[in-house]
Coordinates of C-alpha atoms in Angstrom, one line a residue:
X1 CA -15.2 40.6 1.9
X2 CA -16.1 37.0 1.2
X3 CA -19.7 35.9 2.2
X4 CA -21.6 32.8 2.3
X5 CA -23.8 31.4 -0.1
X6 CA -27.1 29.2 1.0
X7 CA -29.0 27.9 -2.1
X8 CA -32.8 27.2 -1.8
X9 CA -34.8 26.1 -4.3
X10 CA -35.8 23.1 -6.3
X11 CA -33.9 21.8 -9.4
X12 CA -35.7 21.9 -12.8
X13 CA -35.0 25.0 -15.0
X14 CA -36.8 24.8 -18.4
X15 CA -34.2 26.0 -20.8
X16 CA -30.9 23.2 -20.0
X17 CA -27.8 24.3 -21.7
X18 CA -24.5 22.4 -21.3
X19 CA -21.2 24.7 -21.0
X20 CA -19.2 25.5 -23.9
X21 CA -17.4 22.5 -24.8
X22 CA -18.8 20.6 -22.6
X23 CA -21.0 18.7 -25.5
X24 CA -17.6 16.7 -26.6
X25 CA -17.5 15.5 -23.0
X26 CA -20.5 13.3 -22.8
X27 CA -18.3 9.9 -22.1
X28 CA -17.2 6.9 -23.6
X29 CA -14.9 3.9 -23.1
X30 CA -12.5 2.9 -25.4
X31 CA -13.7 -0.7 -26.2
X32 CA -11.2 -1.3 -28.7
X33 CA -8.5 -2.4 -25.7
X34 CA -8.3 -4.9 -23.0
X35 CA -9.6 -3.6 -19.4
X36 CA -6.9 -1.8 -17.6
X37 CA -6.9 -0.3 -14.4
X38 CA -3.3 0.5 -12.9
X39 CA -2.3 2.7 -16.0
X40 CA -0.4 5.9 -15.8
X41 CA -1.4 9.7 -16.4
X42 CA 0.1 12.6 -18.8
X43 CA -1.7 15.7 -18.1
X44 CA -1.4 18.5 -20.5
X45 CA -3.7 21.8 -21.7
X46 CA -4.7 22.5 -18.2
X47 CA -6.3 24.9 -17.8
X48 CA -7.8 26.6 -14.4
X49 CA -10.4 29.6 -14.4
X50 CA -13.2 31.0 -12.6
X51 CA -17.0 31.5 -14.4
X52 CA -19.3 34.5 -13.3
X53 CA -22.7 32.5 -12.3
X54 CA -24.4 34.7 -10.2
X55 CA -25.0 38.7 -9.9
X56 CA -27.3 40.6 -7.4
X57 CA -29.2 43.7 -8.6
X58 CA -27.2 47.1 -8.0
X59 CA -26.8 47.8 -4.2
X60 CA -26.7 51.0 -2.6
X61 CA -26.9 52.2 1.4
X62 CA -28.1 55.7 1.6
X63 CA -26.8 55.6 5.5
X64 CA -24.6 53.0 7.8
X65 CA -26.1 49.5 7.8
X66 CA -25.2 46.8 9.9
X67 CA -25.9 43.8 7.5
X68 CA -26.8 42.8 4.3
X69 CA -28.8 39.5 2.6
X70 CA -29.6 39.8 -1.0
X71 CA -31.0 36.6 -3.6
X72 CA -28.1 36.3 -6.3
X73 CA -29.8 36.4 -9.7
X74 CA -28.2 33.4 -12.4
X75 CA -26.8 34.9 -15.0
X76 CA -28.2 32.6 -17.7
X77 CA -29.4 29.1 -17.9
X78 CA -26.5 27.2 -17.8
X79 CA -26.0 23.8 -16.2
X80 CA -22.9 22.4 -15.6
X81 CA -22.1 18.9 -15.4
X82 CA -18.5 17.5 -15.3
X83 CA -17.5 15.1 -18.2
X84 CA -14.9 13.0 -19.8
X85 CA -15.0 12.8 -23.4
X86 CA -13.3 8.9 -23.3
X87 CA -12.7 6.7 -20.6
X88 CA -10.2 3.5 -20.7
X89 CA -11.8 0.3 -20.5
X90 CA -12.2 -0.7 -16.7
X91 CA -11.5 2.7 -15.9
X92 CA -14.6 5.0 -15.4
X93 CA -15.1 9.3 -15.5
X94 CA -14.6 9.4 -11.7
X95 CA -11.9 7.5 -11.6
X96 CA -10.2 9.8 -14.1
X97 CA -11.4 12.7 -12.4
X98 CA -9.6 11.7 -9.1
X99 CA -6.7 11.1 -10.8
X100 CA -6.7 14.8 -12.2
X101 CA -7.4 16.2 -8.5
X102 CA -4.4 14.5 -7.3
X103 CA -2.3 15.5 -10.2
X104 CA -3.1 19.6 -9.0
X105 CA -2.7 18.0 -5.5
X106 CA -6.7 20.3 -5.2
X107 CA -7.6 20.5 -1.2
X108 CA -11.0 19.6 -1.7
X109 CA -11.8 16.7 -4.3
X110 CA -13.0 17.7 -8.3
X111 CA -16.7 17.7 -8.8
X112 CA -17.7 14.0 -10.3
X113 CA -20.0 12.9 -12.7
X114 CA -22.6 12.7 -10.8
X115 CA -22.7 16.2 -9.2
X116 CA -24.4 19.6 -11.6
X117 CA -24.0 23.1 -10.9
X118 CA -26.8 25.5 -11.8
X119 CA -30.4 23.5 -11.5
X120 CA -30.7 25.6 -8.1
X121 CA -33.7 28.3 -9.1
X122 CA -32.5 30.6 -5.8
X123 CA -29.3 31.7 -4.0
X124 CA -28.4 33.7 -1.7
X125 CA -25.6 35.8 -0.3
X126 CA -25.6 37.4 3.4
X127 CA -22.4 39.3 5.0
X128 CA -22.7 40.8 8.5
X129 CA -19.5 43.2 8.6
X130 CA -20.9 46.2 9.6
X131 CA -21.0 50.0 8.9
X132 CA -21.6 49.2 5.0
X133 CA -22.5 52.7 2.9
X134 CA -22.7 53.8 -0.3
X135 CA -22.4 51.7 -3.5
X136 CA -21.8 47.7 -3.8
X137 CA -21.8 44.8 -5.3
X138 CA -22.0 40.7 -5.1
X139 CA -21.9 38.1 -7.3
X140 CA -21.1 34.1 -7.4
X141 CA -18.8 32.1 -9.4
X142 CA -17.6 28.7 -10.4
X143 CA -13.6 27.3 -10.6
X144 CA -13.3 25.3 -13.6
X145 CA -10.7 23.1 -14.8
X146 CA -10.1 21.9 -18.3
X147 CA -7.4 19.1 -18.8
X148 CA -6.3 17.2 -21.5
X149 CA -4.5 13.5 -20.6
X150 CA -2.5 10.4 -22.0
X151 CA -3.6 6.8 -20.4
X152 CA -1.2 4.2 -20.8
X153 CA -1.3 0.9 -19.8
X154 CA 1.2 -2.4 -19.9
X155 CA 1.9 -1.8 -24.5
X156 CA -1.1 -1.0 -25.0
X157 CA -2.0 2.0 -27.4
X158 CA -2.0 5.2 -25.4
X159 CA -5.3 6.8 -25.0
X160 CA -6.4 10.4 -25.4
X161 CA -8.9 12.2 -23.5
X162 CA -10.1 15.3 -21.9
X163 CA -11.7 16.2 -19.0
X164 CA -14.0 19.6 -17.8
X165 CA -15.2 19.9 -14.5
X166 CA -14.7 22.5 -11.6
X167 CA -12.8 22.7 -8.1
X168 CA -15.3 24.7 -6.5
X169 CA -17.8 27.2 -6.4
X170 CA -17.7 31.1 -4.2
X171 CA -19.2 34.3 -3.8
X172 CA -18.0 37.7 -3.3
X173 CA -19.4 41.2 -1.8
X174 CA -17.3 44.5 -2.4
X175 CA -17.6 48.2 -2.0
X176 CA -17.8 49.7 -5.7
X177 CA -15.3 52.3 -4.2
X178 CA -12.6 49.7 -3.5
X179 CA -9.8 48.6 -6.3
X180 CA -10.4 46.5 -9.1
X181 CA -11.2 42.7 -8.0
X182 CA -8.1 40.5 -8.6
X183 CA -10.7 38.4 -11.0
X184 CA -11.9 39.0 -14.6
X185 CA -15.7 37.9 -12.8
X186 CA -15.3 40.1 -9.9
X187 CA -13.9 43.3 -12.4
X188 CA -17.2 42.1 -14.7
X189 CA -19.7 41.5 -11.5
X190 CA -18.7 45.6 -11.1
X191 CA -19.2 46.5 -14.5
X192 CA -22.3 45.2 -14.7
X193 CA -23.7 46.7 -11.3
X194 CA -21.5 49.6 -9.9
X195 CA -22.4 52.9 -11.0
X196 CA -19.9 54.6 -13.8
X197 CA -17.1 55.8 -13.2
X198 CA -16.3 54.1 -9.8
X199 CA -13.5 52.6 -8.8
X200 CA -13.8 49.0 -9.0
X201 CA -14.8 49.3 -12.5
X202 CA -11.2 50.5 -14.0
X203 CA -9.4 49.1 -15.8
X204 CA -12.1 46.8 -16.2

């Protein structure tokens, strides 16, 4: 079951942590070369994996209920902000950004420099299916992408740089009884709030 997320809330938390690796991506531009625009890409190191954000507190439906809306709890203070360690002259992070989005042909575009993940103090999960009983759980999550690239321009030296940013964000209700999630943060989301021993926690 996929639900829908609604965030409330004003941004501001008091303890701001960047995500691993993130630090090294606070931007640059390479001044050393002349400006140059219409260079070309090499993409390597990519790298495309989903972050547990979000968990609600145990659930548990003693008889049939209809519908469900719970707040989903951040999982620590992290804010994320996309970033590009080095930028070529004339070229800026967004730019390279796009240029990754089109290289994993992504349906919706990256998340640019300008966009965070995380300053949002509530969120919330609802899902309407029906007949829900017994034990579940819900959590949120965020699809990063890591990439390392090669500009080159006209002879100029070839530049190196990485980018981290994400292709979306999600969350996710289950029935503890059901199989394992497909997900390592679905399989942890159950670990950390099914009761032991059920089923969505094997294997886990």
């Amino acid at each position: 079951m996929r639900g829908i997320t609604r965030r409330t809330g004003a941004a501001g938390l008091a303890a701001v942590a960047m995500v691993a690796g993130l630090t090294a991506c606070t931007g640059g531009t390479d001044d050393r070369v002349e400006a140059c625009t219409d260079g070309t890409y090499a993409w390597s190191g990519v790298k495309r994996w989903e972050k547990l954000t979000e968990l609600a507190d145990p659930i548990f439906f003693e008889k049939k209920t209809a519908s469900y809306s719970s707040k989903l709890k951040r999982v620590d203070n992290t804010v994320y902000r996309p970033g590009v360690s080095v930028t070529p002259k004339g070229v800026g992070a967004a730019a390279v950004i796009k240029a990754l989005g089109r290289h994993l042909k992504v349906e919706e575009p990256l998340a640019g420099p300008s966009e965070t993940y995380g300053e949002e103090v509530e969120q919330y999960f609802e899902n309407a299916t029906g007949d829900l009983k017994g034990a579940y759980y819900a959590w949120g999550y965020l699809k990063l992408v890591d990439a390392d690239f090669t500009y080159t321009c006209g002879s100029g030296t070839p530049l190196k740089g990485h980018v981290r940013t994400w292709e979306g964000s999600g969350s996710a209700f289950l029935p503890c009884s059901s199989e394992p999630w497909h997900t390592t943060t679905g399989r942890e989301a159950a670990v950390r709030t099914c009761p032991e021993g059920s089923t969505a926690t094997k294997n886990a």
